Coordinates of C-alpha atoms in Angstrom, one line a residue:
Chain B
M3 CA -7.0 -23.6 -42.1
S4 CA -5.0 -24.4 -39.0
P5 CA -6.0 -23.0 -35.6
A6 CA -3.8 -20.2 -34.2
R7 CA -0.8 -21.5 -32.4
P8 CA -1.0 -21.1 -28.6
E9 CA 1.3 -18.5 -27.1
P10 CA 4.6 -19.9 -25.8
V11 CA 4.3 -20.8 -22.1
Q12 CA 7.1 -18.5 -21.1
V13 CA 5.3 -15.5 -22.6
V14 CA 2.1 -16.3 -20.7
K15 CA 4.0 -16.9 -17.4
Q16 CA 6.1 -13.8 -17.8
R17 CA 2.9 -11.7 -18.3
R18 CA 1.1 -13.2 -15.3
D19 CA 4.1 -13.0 -13.0
A20 CA 4.8 -9.4 -14.0
A21 CA 1.2 -8.4 -13.2
L22 CA 1.3 -10.1 -9.9
A23 CA 4.7 -8.6 -9.0
A24 CA 3.4 -5.1 -9.9
L25 CA 0.2 -5.7 -7.8
S26 CA 2.0 -6.6 -4.6
G27 CA 5.5 -5.2 -5.1
G28 CA 4.5 -1.5 -5.2
V29 CA 2.9 -1.4 -1.7
P30 CA 5.4 -0.4 1.0
Y31 CA 3.5 -2.0 3.9
I32 CA 3.3 -5.4 2.1
Q33 CA 7.1 -5.2 1.6
Y34 CA 7.6 -4.1 5.2
L35 CA 5.8 -7.2 6.5
G36 CA 7.6 -9.3 3.9
I37 CA 4.5 -10.8 2.4
G38 CA 5.0 -12.6 -0.9
F39 CA 2.6 -14.4 -3.3
E40 CA 3.0 -17.8 -5.0
R41 CA 1.0 -18.5 -8.1
R42 CA -0.2 -21.7 -9.7
G43 CA -2.2 -20.7 -12.8
D44 CA -4.7 -18.2 -11.4
E45 CA -4.5 -19.6 -7.8
L46 CA -2.6 -17.4 -5.3
T47 CA -1.1 -18.3 -2.0
A48 CA 0.1 -15.5 0.3
V49 CA 3.2 -16.3 2.3
L50 CA 4.3 -14.4 5.5
P51 CA 7.8 -15.5 6.4
F52 CA 8.4 -15.3 10.2
D53 CA 10.3 -12.3 11.6
D54 CA 11.0 -11.1 15.2
K55 CA 9.3 -7.8 14.4
L56 CA 6.0 -9.5 13.8
I57 CA 5.8 -10.8 17.5
G58 CA 2.8 -9.6 19.5
N59 CA 3.2 -11.7 22.7
P60 CA 6.9 -12.1 23.6
R61 CA 6.1 -14.6 26.4
L62 CA 4.6 -17.2 24.1
P63 CA 6.0 -15.9 21.6
A64 CA 3.1 -15.4 19.1
L65 CA 2.3 -13.4 16.0
H66 CA 0.8 -10.0 16.7
G67 CA -3.0 -10.0 16.1
G68 CA -2.6 -6.9 14.0
V69 CA 0.0 -8.6 11.8
T70 CA -2.4 -11.5 11.3
A71 CA -5.2 -9.0 10.4
A72 CA -2.9 -7.2 8.0
F73 CA -1.8 -10.4 6.4
L74 CA -5.4 -11.6 5.8
E75 CA -6.5 -8.2 4.6
T76 CA -3.6 -8.0 2.1
T77 CA -4.4 -11.5 0.9
A78 CA -8.1 -10.6 0.4
I79 CA -7.3 -7.3 -1.6
I80 CA -4.6 -8.9 -3.8
E81 CA -6.9 -11.9 -4.6
L82 CA -9.8 -9.6 -5.4
S83 CA -7.6 -7.3 -7.5
W84 CA -6.1 -10.3 -9.2
Q85 CA -9.5 -11.7 -10.2
M86 CA -10.6 -8.3 -11.3
L87 CA -7.5 -7.8 -13.5
W88 CA -7.2 -11.4 -14.8
P89 CA -9.2 -11.0 -18.0
D90 CA -7.1 -8.0 -18.9
I91 CA -3.9 -9.8 -18.1
E92 CA -4.9 -12.7 -20.3
A93 CA -6.0 -10.5 -23.1
G94 CA -2.7 -8.7 -23.0
A95 CA -4.6 -5.4 -22.3
L96 CA -2.3 -4.6 -19.3
D97 CA 1.2 -3.4 -20.3
P98 CA 3.6 -5.2 -17.9
D99 CA 6.2 -2.4 -18.3
R100 CA 3.7 0.2 -17.3
L101 CA 2.5 -1.9 -14.4
A102 CA 6.1 -2.4 -13.2
A103 CA 6.5 1.4 -13.3
G104 CA 3.7 1.7 -10.8
E105 CA 0.9 2.5 -13.1
L106 CA -1.7 0.3 -11.5
P107 CA -5.4 0.4 -12.2
R108 CA -7.6 1.6 -9.3
L109 CA -7.9 -1.2 -6.7
P110 CA -10.7 -2.3 -4.3
K111 CA -11.0 -0.5 -1.0
T112 CA -11.8 -2.2 2.3
I113 CA -15.2 -1.3 3.8
D114 CA -15.0 -3.6 6.8
F115 CA -12.9 -6.6 7.8
T116 CA -13.6 -9.1 10.6
V117 CA -10.9 -11.4 11.8
D118 CA -11.6 -14.6 13.7
Y119 CA -8.6 -15.7 15.8
L120 CA -8.8 -19.4 16.1
R121 CA -5.4 -20.2 17.8
S122 CA -2.3 -18.2 18.4
G123 CA 0.1 -17.7 15.5
L124 CA 3.3 -19.5 16.1
P125 CA 6.7 -18.0 15.4
R126 CA 7.0 -19.6 12.0
D127 CA 5.9 -18.9 8.4
A128 CA 2.2 -18.4 7.7
Y129 CA 0.1 -19.0 4.6
A130 CA -3.2 -17.7 3.4
R131 CA -5.7 -18.1 0.6
A132 CA -8.7 -16.0 -0.2
R133 CA -12.0 -16.9 -1.9
V134 CA -14.2 -14.2 -3.5
N135 CA -17.7 -15.3 -2.5
R136 CA -19.4 -12.4 -4.3
S137 CA -18.0 -10.0 -6.8
G138 CA -20.5 -7.3 -7.7
R139 CA -20.2 -4.1 -9.7
R140 CA -19.9 -2.0 -6.5
Y141 CA -19.4 -4.4 -3.6
S142 CA -17.5 -7.6 -3.1
S143 CA -17.4 -10.1 -0.2
V144 CA -14.2 -12.1 0.4
H145 CA -13.3 -14.9 2.8
V146 CA -9.7 -15.6 3.8
E147 CA -8.2 -18.6 5.6
A148 CA -4.7 -18.7 7.2
W149 CA -2.7 -21.6 8.4
Q150 CA 0.9 -22.5 9.4
D151 CA 2.0 -26.1 9.5
N152 CA -1.2 -27.9 8.7
R153 CA -3.6 -26.7 6.0
S154 CA -6.6 -28.1 7.9
R155 CA -5.6 -26.4 11.2
L156 CA -6.4 -22.7 10.5
F157 CA -5.0 -20.2 13.0
A158 CA -7.2 -17.4 11.6
Q159 CA -10.0 -16.7 9.2
A160 CA -11.6 -13.5 8.1
T161 CA -14.5 -12.0 6.0
G162 CA -14.3 -8.6 4.5
H163 CA -16.4 -6.3 2.3
F164 CA -14.8 -4.2 -0.4
L165 CA -15.8 -1.2 -2.5
M166 CA -15.0 -1.9 -6.2
P167 CA -13.3 0.8 -8.2
P168 CA -15.5 2.5 -10.8
R169 CA -15.3 0.8 -14.2
D170 CA -14.7 2.7 -17.4
G171 CA -17.9 3.9 -19.0
G172 CA -19.9 2.6 -16.0
Chain J
M26 CA -7.9 4.3 39.4
T27 CA -5.9 1.1 39.6
P28 CA -2.4 2.0 38.7
D29 CA -1.1 -1.6 39.0
K30 CA -3.3 -2.8 36.2
A31 CA -2.5 0.1 34.0
E32 CA 1.2 -0.2 34.8
M33 CA 1.1 -3.9 33.9
A34 CA -0.8 -3.2 30.7
R35 CA 1.7 -0.5 29.7
H36 CA 4.7 -2.7 30.5
F37 CA 3.3 -5.7 28.6
T38 CA 2.2 -3.6 25.6
E39 CA 5.4 -1.5 25.3
S40 CA 7.5 -4.7 25.3
I41 CA 5.8 -6.1 22.2
P42 CA 8.2 -6.1 19.2
H43 CA 5.5 -5.2 16.7
V44 CA 4.4 -2.3 18.8
K45 CA 7.9 -0.9 18.8
A46 CA 8.4 -1.7 15.1
L47 CA 5.3 0.5 14.2
G48 CA 6.2 3.3 16.6
M49 CA 3.0 3.0 18.7
A50 CA 2.9 5.0 21.9
F51 CA 0.4 5.5 24.7
T52 CA -1.2 8.9 25.3
H53 CA -3.6 7.6 28.0
L54 CA -4.1 4.3 29.9
G55 CA -6.2 3.1 32.8
D56 CA -9.6 1.8 34.1
G57 CA -10.4 -0.1 30.9
E58 CA -9.6 2.8 28.6
A59 CA -6.5 3.2 26.4
S60 CA -5.4 5.8 23.9
M61 CA -2.5 5.3 21.5
R62 CA -0.8 7.2 18.7
M63 CA 1.1 5.9 15.6
P64 CA 3.1 8.4 13.6
W65 CA 2.8 8.3 9.8
D66 CA 5.7 6.4 8.2
A67 CA 6.5 5.9 4.5
R68 CA 7.1 2.2 5.3
F69 CA 3.5 1.6 6.4
V70 CA 1.9 3.1 3.3
G71 CA -0.8 1.0 1.5
D72 CA -1.3 3.2 -1.5
P73 CA 1.9 4.5 -3.0
E74 CA 0.1 7.0 -5.2
T75 CA -1.5 8.9 -2.3
G76 CA 0.7 8.0 0.6
V77 CA -2.3 6.7 2.6
I78 CA -1.4 4.3 5.5
H79 CA -2.4 0.6 4.9
G80 CA -5.5 -0.6 6.6
G81 CA -3.5 -3.4 8.2
A82 CA -1.3 -0.9 10.1
V83 CA -4.5 0.8 11.4
S84 CA -5.8 -2.7 12.4
A85 CA -2.5 -3.4 14.3
L86 CA -2.8 -0.2 16.2
M87 CA -6.5 -0.7 17.1
D88 CA -5.9 -4.4 18.1
T89 CA -3.1 -3.3 20.3
C90 CA -5.1 -0.5 21.9
C91 CA -8.1 -2.8 22.5
G92 CA -5.8 -5.4 24.2
A93 CA -4.3 -2.7 26.4
A94 CA -7.8 -1.4 27.4
V95 CA -8.7 -5.0 28.5
M96 CA -5.6 -5.5 30.6
S97 CA -6.0 -2.0 32.2
H98 CA -9.6 -2.9 33.4
P99 CA -9.8 -3.0 37.2
A100 CA -11.3 -6.5 37.1
S101 CA -8.8 -7.9 34.6
P102 CA -6.8 -10.9 36.1
G103 CA -3.9 -10.6 33.7
T104 CA -3.3 -10.9 30.0
T105 CA -5.6 -11.1 27.0
A106 CA -5.7 -12.3 23.4
T107 CA -8.0 -11.3 20.5
L108 CA -10.9 -13.6 19.8
D109 CA -12.4 -11.6 17.1
L110 CA -12.0 -8.0 15.8
R111 CA -14.1 -6.2 13.3
I112 CA -12.9 -3.0 11.7
D113 CA -15.0 -0.6 9.7
Y114 CA -13.0 1.8 7.5
M115 CA -14.8 5.2 7.2
R116 CA -12.2 7.0 5.1
P117 CA -8.5 7.0 4.4
A118 CA -6.2 8.5 7.0
T119 CA -4.7 11.8 5.8
P120 CA -1.1 11.1 4.7
G121 CA 1.5 12.7 7.0
Q122 CA -0.7 12.7 10.0
S123 CA -0.5 10.4 13.0
V124 CA -3.3 7.9 13.5
R125 CA -4.8 8.1 17.1
T126 CA -7.1 5.6 18.6
T127 CA -9.1 5.2 21.9
A128 CA -10.3 1.8 23.0
T129 CA -12.8 1.1 25.8
C130 CA -13.3 -2.2 27.5
Y131 CA -17.0 -1.6 28.2
R132 CA -17.8 -5.1 29.7
L133 CA -15.5 -7.7 31.3
T134 CA -16.8 -11.1 32.4
R135 CA -14.8 -13.9 33.9
T136 CA -14.1 -15.3 30.5
V137 CA -14.7 -12.6 27.8
A138 CA -13.9 -8.9 27.4
F139 CA -15.9 -6.7 25.1
V140 CA -14.2 -3.7 23.5
R141 CA -14.8 -0.9 21.1
A142 CA -12.5 1.6 19.6
T143 CA -12.4 4.6 17.3
A144 CA -9.5 5.9 15.2
W145 CA -8.9 9.5 13.9
D146 CA -6.2 11.5 12.2
D147 CA -5.9 15.2 13.0
D148 CA -9.6 15.7 12.4
D149 CA -11.5 14.8 15.5
A150 CA -14.9 15.3 13.9
R151 CA -14.5 12.5 11.3
P152 CA -13.3 9.1 12.4
V153 CA -11.0 7.1 10.2
A154 CA -12.2 3.7 11.5
T155 CA -14.1 2.1 14.2
A156 CA -13.6 -1.4 15.7
T157 CA -15.5 -3.8 17.9
G158 CA -13.9 -6.9 19.4
A159 CA -14.1 -9.8 21.8
F160 CA -11.0 -10.7 23.8
T161 CA -10.0 -13.5 26.1
V162 CA -9.6 -13.0 29.9
E163 CA -6.6 -14.8 31.2
G164 CA -4.7 -14.9 34.5
V165 CA -1.0 -14.3 34.6
T166 CA 0.8 -17.6 33.9

């Protein structure tokens, strides 16, 4: 008896990308800031393309601290949601068409978020990655790092706590 | 009252592109205290199902207001930048209502300004969020 053939790679990619697009694409504020997500397997990198409307100090000019906070918080929530949904995405339990139509599962909510501003954000693209340090049944703790030209020179980092959505039957 | 500091803080803050983009406006400013309002806008929604404003937009408002409070402090030598800011989200802001925030620079040293802020929607009794932050103290360059 031969093992089951693995799914074609296009099918797997399409399902993962559809889930990611649904997760980030349906939120107006994420679209307004222009934040996008790049995916390598299950690893996500958030990208914030520079735009004049994101400036907070016209003299420097520098990214607005609030934009940086919003970018990091968005990265944290999407990463946490992504990890939460990943098993269902892989199992094919989430219908991409229904996700695309805006039928998203309940997502984590921010309890608190602390941003550490390490240097001013330059007027160019910014990147961020989040790491879920603890994911519990009710609470999660997520750390986020953001950089611009050099991955090792962070311009901001943040830690946040999130309230997890109630699970079915829990 | 030190109108020059308040005037400088107002001028600086109102010229920020992101402040204009989010429609933030002062309702009070002076002596280390600032109040601002940000109208509800469909573009700034974080949850399309409920229409609740994204936490990031509330962060931007509170960060801006804290910075203005620092610059309006009588002992402030000029501008400021955020060192760190912690925001606690008590509840979602009611869709359709403005978010209002008041920030107080309660201590300003030669190098660091300490600030706290609270945000509300139309319900004064139940805050939407609170914030505490440390800001740099910088002369005008």
